[in-house]
Tab-separated table of C-alpha atoms in Angstrom:
chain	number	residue	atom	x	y	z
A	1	UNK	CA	-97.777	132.752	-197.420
A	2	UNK	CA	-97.967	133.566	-201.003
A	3	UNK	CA	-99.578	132.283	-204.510
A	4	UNK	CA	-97.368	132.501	-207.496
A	5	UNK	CA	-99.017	131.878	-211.667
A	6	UNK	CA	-96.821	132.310	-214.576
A	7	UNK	CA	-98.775	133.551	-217.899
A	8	UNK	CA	-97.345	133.351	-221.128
A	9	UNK	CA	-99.152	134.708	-224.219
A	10	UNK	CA	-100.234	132.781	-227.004
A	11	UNK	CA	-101.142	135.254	-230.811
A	12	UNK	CA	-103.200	134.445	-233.613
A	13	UNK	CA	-101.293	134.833	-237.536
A	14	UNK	CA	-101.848	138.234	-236.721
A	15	UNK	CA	-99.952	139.026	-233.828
A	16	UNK	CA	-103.203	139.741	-232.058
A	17	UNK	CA	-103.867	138.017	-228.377
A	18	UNK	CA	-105.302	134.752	-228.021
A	19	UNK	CA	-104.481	134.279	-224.779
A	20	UNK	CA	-102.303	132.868	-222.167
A	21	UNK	CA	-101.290	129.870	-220.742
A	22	UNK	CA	-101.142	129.284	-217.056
A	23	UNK	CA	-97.965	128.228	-215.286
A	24	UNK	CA	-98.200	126.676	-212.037
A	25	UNK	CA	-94.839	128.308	-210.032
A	26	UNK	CA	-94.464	128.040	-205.918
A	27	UNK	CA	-91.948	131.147	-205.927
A	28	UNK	CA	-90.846	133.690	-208.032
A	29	UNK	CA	-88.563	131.195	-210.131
A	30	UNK	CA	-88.921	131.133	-213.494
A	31	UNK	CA	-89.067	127.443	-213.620
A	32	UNK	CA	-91.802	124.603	-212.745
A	33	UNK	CA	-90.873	123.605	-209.130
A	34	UNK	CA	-90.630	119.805	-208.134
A	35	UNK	CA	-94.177	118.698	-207.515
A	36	UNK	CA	-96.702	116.334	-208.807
A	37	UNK	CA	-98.793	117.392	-211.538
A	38	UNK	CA	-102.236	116.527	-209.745
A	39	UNK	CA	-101.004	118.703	-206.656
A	40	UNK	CA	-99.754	121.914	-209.190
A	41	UNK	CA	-103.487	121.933	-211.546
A	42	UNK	CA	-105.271	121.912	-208.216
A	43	UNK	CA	-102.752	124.401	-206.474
A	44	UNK	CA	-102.941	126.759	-209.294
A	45	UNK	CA	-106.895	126.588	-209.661
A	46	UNK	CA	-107.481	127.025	-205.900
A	47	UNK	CA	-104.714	130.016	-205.426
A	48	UNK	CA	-105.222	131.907	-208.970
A	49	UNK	CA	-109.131	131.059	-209.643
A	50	UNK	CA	-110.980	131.306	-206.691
A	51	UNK	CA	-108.630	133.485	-204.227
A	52	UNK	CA	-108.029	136.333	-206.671
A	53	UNK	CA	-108.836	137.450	-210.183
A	54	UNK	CA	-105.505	137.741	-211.158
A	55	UNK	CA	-105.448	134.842	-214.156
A	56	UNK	CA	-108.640	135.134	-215.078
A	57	UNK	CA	-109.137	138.933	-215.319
A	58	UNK	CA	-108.049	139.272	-218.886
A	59	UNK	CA	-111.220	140.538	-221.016
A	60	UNK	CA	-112.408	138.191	-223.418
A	61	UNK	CA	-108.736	136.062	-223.389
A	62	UNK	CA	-108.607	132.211	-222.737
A	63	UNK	CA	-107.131	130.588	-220.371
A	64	UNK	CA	-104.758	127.330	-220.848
A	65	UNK	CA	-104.526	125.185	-218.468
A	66	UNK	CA	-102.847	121.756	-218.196
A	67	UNK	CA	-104.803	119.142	-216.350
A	68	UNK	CA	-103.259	115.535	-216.044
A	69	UNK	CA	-104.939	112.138	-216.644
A	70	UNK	CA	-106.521	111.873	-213.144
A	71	UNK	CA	-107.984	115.218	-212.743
A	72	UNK	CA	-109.673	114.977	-215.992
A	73	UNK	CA	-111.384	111.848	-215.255
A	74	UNK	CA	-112.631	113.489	-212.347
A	75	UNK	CA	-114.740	116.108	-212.160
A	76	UNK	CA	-112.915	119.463	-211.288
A	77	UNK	CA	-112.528	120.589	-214.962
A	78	UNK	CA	-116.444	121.377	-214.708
A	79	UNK	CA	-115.973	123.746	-211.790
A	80	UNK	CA	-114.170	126.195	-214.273
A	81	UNK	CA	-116.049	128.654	-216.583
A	82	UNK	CA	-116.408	127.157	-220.379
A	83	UNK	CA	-116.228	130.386	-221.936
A	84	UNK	CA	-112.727	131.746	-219.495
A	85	UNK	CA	-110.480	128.194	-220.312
A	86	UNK	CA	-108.479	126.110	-222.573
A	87	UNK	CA	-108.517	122.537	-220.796
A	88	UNK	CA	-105.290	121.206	-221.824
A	89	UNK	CA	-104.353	116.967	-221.945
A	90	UNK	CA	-100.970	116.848	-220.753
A	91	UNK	CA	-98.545	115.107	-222.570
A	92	UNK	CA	-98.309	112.477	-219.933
A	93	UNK	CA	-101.982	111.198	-220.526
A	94	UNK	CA	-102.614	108.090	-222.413
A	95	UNK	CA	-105.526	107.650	-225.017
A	96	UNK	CA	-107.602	105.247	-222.724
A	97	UNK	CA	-111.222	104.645	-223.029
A	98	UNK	CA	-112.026	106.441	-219.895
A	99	UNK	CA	-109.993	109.373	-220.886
A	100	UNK	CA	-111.884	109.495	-224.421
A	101	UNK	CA	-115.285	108.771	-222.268
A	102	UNK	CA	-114.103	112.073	-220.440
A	103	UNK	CA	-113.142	113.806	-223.138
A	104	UNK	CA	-116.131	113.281	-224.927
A	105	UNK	CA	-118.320	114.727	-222.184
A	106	UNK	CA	-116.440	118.066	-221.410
A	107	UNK	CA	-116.808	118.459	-225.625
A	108	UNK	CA	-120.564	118.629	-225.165
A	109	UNK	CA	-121.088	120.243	-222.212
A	110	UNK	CA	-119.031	123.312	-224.290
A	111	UNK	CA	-115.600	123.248	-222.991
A	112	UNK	CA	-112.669	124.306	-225.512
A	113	UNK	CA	-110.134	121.084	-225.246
A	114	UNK	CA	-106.452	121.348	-226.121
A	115	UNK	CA	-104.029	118.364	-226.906
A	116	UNK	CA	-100.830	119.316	-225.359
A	117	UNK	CA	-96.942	118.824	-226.936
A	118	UNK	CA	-98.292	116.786	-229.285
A	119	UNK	CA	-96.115	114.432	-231.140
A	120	UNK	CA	-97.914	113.848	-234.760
A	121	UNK	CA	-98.798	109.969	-234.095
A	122	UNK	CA	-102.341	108.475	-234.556
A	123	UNK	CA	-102.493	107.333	-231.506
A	124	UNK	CA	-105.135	109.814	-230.138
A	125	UNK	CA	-106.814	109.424	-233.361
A	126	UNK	CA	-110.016	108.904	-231.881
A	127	UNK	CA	-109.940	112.179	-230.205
A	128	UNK	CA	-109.453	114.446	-232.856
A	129	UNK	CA	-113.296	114.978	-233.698
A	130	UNK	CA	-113.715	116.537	-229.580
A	131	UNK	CA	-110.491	118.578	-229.894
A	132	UNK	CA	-109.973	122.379	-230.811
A	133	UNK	CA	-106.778	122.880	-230.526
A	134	UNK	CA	-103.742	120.901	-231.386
A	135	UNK	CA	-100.410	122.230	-230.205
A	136	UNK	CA	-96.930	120.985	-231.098
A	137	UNK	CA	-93.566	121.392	-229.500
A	138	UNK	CA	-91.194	122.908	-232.462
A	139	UNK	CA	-88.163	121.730	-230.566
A	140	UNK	CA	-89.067	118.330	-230.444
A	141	UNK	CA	-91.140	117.141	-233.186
A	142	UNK	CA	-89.477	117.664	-236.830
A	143	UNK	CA	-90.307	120.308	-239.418
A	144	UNK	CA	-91.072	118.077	-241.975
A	145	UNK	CA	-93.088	115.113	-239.613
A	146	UNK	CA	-95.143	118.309	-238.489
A	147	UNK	CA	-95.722	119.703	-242.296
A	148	UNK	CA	-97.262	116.878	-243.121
A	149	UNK	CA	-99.537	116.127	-240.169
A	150	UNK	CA	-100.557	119.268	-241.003
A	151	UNK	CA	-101.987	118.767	-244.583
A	152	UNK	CA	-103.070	115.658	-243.395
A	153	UNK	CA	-106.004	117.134	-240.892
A	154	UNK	CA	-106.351	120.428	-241.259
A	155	UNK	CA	-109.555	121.716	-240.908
A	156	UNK	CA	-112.231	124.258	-240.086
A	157	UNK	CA	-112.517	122.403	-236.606
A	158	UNK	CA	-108.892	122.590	-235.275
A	159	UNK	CA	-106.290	124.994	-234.240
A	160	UNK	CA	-102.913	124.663	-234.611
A	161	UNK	CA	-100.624	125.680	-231.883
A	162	UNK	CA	-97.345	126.449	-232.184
A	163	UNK	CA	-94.912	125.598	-228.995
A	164	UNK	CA	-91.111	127.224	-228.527
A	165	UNK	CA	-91.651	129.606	-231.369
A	166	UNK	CA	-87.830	131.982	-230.705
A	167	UNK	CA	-87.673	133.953	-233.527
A	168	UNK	CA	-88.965	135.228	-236.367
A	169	UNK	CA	-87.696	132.792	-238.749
A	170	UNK	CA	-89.527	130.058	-236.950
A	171	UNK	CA	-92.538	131.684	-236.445
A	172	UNK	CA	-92.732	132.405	-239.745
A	173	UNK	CA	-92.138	129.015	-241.053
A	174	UNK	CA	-95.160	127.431	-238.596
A	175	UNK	CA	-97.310	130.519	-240.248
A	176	UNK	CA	-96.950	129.041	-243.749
A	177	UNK	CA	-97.060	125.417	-242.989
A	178	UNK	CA	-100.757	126.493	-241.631
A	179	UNK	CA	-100.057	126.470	-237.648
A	180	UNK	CA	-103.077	129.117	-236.485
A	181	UNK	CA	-101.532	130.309	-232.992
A	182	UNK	CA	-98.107	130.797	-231.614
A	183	UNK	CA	-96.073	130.520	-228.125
A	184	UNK	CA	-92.624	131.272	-227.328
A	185	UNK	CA	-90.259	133.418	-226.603
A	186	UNK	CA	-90.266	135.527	-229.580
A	187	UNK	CA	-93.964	136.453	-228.185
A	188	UNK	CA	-93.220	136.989	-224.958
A	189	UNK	CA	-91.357	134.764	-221.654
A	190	UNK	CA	-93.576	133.495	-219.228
A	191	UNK	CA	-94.751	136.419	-216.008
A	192	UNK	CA	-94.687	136.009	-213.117
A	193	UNK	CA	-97.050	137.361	-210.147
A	194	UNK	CA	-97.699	137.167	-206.567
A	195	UNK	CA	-100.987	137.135	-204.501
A	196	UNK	CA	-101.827	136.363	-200.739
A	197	UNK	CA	-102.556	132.983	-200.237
A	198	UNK	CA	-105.333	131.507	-198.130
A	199	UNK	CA	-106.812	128.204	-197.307
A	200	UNK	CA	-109.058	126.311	-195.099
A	201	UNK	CA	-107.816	125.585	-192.021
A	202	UNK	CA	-106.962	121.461	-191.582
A	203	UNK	CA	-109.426	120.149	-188.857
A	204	UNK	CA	-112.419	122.283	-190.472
A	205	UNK	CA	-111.579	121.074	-194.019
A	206	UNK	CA	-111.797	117.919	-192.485
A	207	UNK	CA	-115.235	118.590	-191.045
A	208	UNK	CA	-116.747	119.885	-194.333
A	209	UNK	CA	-115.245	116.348	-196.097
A	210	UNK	CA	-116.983	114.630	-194.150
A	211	UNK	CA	-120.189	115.823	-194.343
A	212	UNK	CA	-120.499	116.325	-198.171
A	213	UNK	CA	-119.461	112.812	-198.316
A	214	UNK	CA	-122.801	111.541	-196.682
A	215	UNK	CA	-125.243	110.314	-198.940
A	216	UNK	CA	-127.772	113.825	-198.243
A	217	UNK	CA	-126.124	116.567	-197.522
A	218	UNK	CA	-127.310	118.514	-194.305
A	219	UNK	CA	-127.348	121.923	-195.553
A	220	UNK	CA	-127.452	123.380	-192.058
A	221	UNK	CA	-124.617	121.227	-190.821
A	222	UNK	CA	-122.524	122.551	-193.604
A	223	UNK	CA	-123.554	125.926	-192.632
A	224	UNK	CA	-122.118	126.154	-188.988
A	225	UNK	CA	-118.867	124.355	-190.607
A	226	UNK	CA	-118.314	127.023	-193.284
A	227	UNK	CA	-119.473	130.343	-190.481
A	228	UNK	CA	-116.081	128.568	-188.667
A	229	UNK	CA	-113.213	129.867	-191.109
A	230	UNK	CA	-113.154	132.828	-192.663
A	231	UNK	CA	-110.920	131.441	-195.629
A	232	UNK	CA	-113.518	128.756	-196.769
A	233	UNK	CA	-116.382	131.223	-196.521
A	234	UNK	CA	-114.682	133.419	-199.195
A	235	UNK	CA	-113.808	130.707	-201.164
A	236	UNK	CA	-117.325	129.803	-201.194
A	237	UNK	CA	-118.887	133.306	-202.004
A	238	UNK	CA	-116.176	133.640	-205.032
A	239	UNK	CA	-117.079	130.856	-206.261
A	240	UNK	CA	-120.558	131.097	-206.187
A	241	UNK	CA	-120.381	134.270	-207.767
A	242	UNK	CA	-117.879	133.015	-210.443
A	243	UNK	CA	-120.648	130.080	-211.299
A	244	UNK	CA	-123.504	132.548	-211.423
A	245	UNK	CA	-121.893	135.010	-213.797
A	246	UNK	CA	-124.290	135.312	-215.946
A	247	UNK	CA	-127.072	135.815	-213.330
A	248	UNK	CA	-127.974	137.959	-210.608
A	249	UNK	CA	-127.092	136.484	-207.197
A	250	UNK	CA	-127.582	138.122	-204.216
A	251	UNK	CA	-126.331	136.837	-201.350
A	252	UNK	CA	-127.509	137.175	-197.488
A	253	UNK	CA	-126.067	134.366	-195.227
A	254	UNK	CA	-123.620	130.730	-196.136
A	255	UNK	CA	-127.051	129.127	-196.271
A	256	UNK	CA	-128.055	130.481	-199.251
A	257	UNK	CA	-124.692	130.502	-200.693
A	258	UNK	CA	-124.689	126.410	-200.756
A	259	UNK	CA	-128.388	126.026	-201.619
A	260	UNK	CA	-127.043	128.407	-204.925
A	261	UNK	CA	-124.728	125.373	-205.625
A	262	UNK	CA	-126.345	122.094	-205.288
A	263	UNK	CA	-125.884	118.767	-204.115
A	264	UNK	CA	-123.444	117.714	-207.103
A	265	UNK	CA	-121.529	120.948	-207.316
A	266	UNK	CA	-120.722	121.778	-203.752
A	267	UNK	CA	-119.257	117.870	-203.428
A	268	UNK	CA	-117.028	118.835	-206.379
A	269	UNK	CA	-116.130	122.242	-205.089
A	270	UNK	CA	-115.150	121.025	-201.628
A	271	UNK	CA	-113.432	117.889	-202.824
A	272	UNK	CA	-111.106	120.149	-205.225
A	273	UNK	CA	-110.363	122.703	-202.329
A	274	UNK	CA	-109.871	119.880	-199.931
A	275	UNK	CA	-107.255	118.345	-201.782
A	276	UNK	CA	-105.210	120.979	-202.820
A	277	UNK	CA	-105.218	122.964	-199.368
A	278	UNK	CA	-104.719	120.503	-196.552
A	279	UNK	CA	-100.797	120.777	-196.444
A	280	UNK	CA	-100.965	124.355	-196.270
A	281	UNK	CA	-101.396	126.508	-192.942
A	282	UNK	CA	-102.154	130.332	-192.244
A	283	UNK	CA	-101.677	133.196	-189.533
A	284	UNK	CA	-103.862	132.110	-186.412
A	285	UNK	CA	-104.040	135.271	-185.300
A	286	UNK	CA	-105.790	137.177	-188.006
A	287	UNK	CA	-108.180	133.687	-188.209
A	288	UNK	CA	-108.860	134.643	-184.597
A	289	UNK	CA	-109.893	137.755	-184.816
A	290	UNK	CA	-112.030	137.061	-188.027
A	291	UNK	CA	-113.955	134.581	-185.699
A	292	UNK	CA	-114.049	136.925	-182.184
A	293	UNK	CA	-115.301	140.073	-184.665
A	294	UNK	CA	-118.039	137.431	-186.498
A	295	UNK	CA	-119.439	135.905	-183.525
A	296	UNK	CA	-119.485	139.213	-181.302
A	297	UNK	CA	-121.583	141.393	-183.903
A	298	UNK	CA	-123.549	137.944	-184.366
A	299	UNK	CA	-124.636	138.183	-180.375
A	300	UNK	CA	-125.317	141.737	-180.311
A	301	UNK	CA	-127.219	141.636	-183.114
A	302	UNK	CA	-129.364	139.149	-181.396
A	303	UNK	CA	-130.021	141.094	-178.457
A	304	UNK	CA	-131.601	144.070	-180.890
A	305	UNK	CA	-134.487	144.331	-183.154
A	306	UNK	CA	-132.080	143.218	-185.820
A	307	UNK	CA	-132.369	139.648	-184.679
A	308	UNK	CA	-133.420	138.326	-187.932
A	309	UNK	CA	-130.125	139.395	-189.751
A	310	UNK	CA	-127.807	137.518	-186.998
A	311	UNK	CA	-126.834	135.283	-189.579
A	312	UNK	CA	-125.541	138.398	-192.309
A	313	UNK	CA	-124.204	139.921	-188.966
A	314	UNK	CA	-121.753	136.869	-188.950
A	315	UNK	CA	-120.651	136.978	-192.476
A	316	UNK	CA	-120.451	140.821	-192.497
A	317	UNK	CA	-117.967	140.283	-189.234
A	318	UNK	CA	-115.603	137.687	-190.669
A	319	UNK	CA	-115.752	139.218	-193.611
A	320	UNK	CA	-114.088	142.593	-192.492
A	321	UNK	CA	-110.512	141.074	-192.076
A	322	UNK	CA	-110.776	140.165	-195.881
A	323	UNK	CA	-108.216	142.513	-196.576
A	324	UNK	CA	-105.779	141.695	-193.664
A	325	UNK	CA	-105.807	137.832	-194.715
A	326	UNK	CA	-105.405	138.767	-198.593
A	327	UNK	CA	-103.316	141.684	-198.638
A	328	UNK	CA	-105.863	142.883	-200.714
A	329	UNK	CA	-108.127	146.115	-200.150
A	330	UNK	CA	-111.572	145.960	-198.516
A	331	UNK	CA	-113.534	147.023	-202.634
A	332	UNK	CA	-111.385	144.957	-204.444
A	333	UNK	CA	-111.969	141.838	-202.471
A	334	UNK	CA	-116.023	142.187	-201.973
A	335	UNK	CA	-116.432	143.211	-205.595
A	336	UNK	CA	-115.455	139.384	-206.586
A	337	UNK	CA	-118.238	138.499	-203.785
A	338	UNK	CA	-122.226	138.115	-204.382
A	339	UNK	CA	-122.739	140.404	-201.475
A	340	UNK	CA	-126.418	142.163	-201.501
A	341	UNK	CA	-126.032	145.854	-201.038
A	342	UNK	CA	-126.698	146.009	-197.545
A	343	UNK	CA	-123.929	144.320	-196.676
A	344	UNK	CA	-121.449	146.026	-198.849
A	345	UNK	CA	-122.241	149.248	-197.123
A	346	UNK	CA	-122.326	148.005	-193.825
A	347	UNK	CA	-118.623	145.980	-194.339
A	348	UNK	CA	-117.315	148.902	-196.366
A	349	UNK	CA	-118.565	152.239	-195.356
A	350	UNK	CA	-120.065	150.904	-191.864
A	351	UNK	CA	-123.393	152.006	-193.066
A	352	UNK	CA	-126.563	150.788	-192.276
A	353	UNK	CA	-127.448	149.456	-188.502
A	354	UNK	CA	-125.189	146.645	-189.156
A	355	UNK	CA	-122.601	148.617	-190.117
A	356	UNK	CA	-122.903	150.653	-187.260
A	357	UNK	CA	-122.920	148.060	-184.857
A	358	UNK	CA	-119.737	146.326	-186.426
A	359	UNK	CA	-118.285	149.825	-186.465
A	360	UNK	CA	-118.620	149.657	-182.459
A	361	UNK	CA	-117.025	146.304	-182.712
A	362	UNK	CA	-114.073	147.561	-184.331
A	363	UNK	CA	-114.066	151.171	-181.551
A	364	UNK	CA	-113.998	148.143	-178.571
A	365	UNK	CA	-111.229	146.401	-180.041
A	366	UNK	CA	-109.109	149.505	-180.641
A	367	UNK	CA	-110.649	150.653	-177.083
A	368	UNK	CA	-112.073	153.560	-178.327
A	369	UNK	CA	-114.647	154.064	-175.374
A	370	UNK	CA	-116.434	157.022	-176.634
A	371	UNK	CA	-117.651	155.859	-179.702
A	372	UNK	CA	-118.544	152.393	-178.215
A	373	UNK	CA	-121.057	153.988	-176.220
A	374	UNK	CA	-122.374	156.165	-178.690
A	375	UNK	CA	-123.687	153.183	-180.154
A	376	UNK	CA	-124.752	151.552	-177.013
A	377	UNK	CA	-126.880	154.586	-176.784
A	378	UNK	CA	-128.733	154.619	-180.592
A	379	UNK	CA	-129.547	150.501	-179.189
A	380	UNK	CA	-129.979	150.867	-176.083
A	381	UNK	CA	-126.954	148.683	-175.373
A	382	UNK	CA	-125.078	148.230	-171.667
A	383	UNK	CA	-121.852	148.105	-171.360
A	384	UNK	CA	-121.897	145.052	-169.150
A	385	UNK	CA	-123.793	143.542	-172.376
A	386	UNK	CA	-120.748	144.461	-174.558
A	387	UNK	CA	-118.035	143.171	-172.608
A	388	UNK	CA	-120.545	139.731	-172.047
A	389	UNK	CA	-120.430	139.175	-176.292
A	390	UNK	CA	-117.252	139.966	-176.432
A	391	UNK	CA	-116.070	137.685	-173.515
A	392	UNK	CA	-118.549	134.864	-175.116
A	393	UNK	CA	-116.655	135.479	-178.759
A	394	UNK	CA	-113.435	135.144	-177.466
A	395	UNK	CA	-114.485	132.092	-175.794
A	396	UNK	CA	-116.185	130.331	-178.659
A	397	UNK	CA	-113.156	131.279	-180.625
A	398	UNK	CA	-110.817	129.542	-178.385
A	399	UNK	CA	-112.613	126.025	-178.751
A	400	UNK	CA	-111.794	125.663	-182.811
A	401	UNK	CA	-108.356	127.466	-182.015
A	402	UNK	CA	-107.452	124.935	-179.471
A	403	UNK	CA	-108.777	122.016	-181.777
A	404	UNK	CA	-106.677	123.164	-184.598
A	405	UNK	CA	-103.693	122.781	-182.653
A	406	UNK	CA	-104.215	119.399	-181.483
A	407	UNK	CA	-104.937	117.806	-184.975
A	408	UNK	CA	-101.328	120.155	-185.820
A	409	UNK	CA	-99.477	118.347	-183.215
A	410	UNK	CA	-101.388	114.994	-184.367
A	411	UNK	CA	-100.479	115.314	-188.214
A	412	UNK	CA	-96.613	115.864	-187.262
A	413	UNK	CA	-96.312	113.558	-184.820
């Protein structure tokens, strides 16, 4: 399955980039597809923000994106970099008390807030002094209604957006009436691109709910969950390394990786994945063999001096099929990843002991023989041992497998 994001540019009175605005699109139609709002803002943040850098790898450029009234009243808009986004209200949001109470709090905590197809009335008023950026629909608010909004509150605070700017004449009509920035197709139609999708599987999703919904969150618990699916412990790791930007994270094992969150922040993160990736499904197999690699290199490791690293031996082995789940290469994918060095190398290059040991996991699976025992040599290794871990991987696997299907059959039924 695939992720599809439209961008369309937005220019300053200078023709120079802004930035763009974000599109939700579930093909490669031009056109928004028939699906509730709440379901596209969480669809697009969860396939285009965390999975890949695609719509957010544009230098110093914002970001627009539209959130309706419920998701801004909850807390996903804080799960998105201040300094990468626009967080638009969508036309379809009323000026309630709540929503200014919201409003109000993203303002301070530094987020850049946009009022979307605005229509010149007073009724949102009261939000003007927490918004940035006004923008205004050419083709359905008049010339002369928008004029004189205009020279009624311009100021040093707000931006001026024009909407549906298709040619030059408009565009420069909304440039001497005193709009700032400018959309439309005489800039540019919206683009459209493509990326691999992938999301939690259901019953594990499910899992994870549950336990961040407890009133103390067992860290270990959520540990063993997240070591189960491949998908969620990217997810994870991108994110973490997405909210740490600006520091240097290193990261060893899952543990560490939600401990780097928090209580507050992993609830949000899970909640916002949960809902926008439980209708979705993915290719067993490849899940399969993420698991069978993670666990296997995971026992042998704990059979070998390298006991203590069992844990990165787990997340270096699921990690590996990163690339076959993504359509993505191997470099691109880890560099969006806090990884620590060692386990670049060893996923990467199979440097390292535990790159050489998941190395000889990779020689049994393609039955390459000689090179398995090479390895069982440098580790003193049996054969019988090898064929034991792998037979216990496969094993383990097959439990969550076999689970998966039943809550399938369950959720159809």
């Amino acid at each position: 399955m695939y992720s599809y994001v439209a961008r369309q540019p937005i220019f300053d009175d200078k023709k120079q980039l802004f930035g763009y605005e974000l599109l939700f699109r579930d093909s490669d139609s031009a056109f928004f597809p028939d699906i509730d709002a709440d379901q596209a803002t969480l669809r697009l943040l969860l396939e285009n923000y965390l999975t890949s850098d695609v719509a957010f790898s544009f230098d110093d450029h914002r970001m627009f994106i539209n959130f309706p009234q419920q998701l801004l009243l909850s807390e996903y808009p804080k799960l998105l970099p201040k300094s990468k986004v626009v967080i638009e209200i969508l036309e379809t949001c009323s000026p309630t008390p709540e929503l200014l109470n919201a409003v109000k709090e993203l303002h301070h905590l530094g987020y850049t807030l946009a009022l979307d197809d605005f229509d010149c009335n007073c009724d949102w008023i009261e939000f003007f002094p927490y918004i940035h950026i006004i923008k205004v629909d050419l083709l359905i608010v008049s010339q002369q209604k928008v004029a004189r909004f205009i020279q009624k509150y311009q100021s040093d605070d707000v931006l001026f957006l024009a909407e549906k700017v298709e040619n030059q004449s408009v565009y420069l009509w909304a440039k001497s009436v005193g709009f700032h920035l400018f959309q439309g197709y005489y800039f540019g139609y919206p683009t459209v691109s493509k990326t691999r999708m992938i999301t939690p599987q259901r019953l594990i999703m499910l899992q994870l709910l549950n336990e961040v919904c407890q009133s103390t969150i067992d860290f270990k618990k959520l540990e063993n969950i997240v070591m189960e699916d491949v998908s969620l412990s990217f997810l994870l790791l991108r994110y973490v390394n997405l909210y740490h930007s600006q520091t240097s994270v290193s990261i060893r094992n899952f543990e560490q990786a939600l401990l780097c969150l928090g209580e507050d922040r992993l609830r949000i993160f899970i909640a916002m994945i949960g809902a926008a990736s439980m209708n979705f499904s993915q290719p067993k197999e490849t899940f399969s063999k993420s698991l069978q690699r993670a666990k296997m290199l995971q026992l042998l490791v704990e059979k070998t001096a390298l006991s203590v690293h069992s844990k990165q031996a787990f997340l270096i082995g699921m990690f590996s099929t990163l690339d076959q789940l993504l359509g993505n290469t191997l470099p691109s994918l880890l560099s969006m990843l806090p990884l620590d060095d060692e386990t670049l190398k060893a996923v990467l290059y199979h440097q390292g002991e535990l790159g050489v040991l998941l190395g000889m996991v990779l020689a049994w699976e393609q039955d390459k023989l000689t090179e398995v025992n090479k390895v069982c040599q440098q580790f003193n290794l049996s054969s019988k041992f090898i064929e034991e871990c792998y037979a216990t991987a496969v094993i383990w696997e097959g439990k969550y497998s076999e689970f998966d299907g039943v809550l399938e059959i369950e959720i159809r039924s």
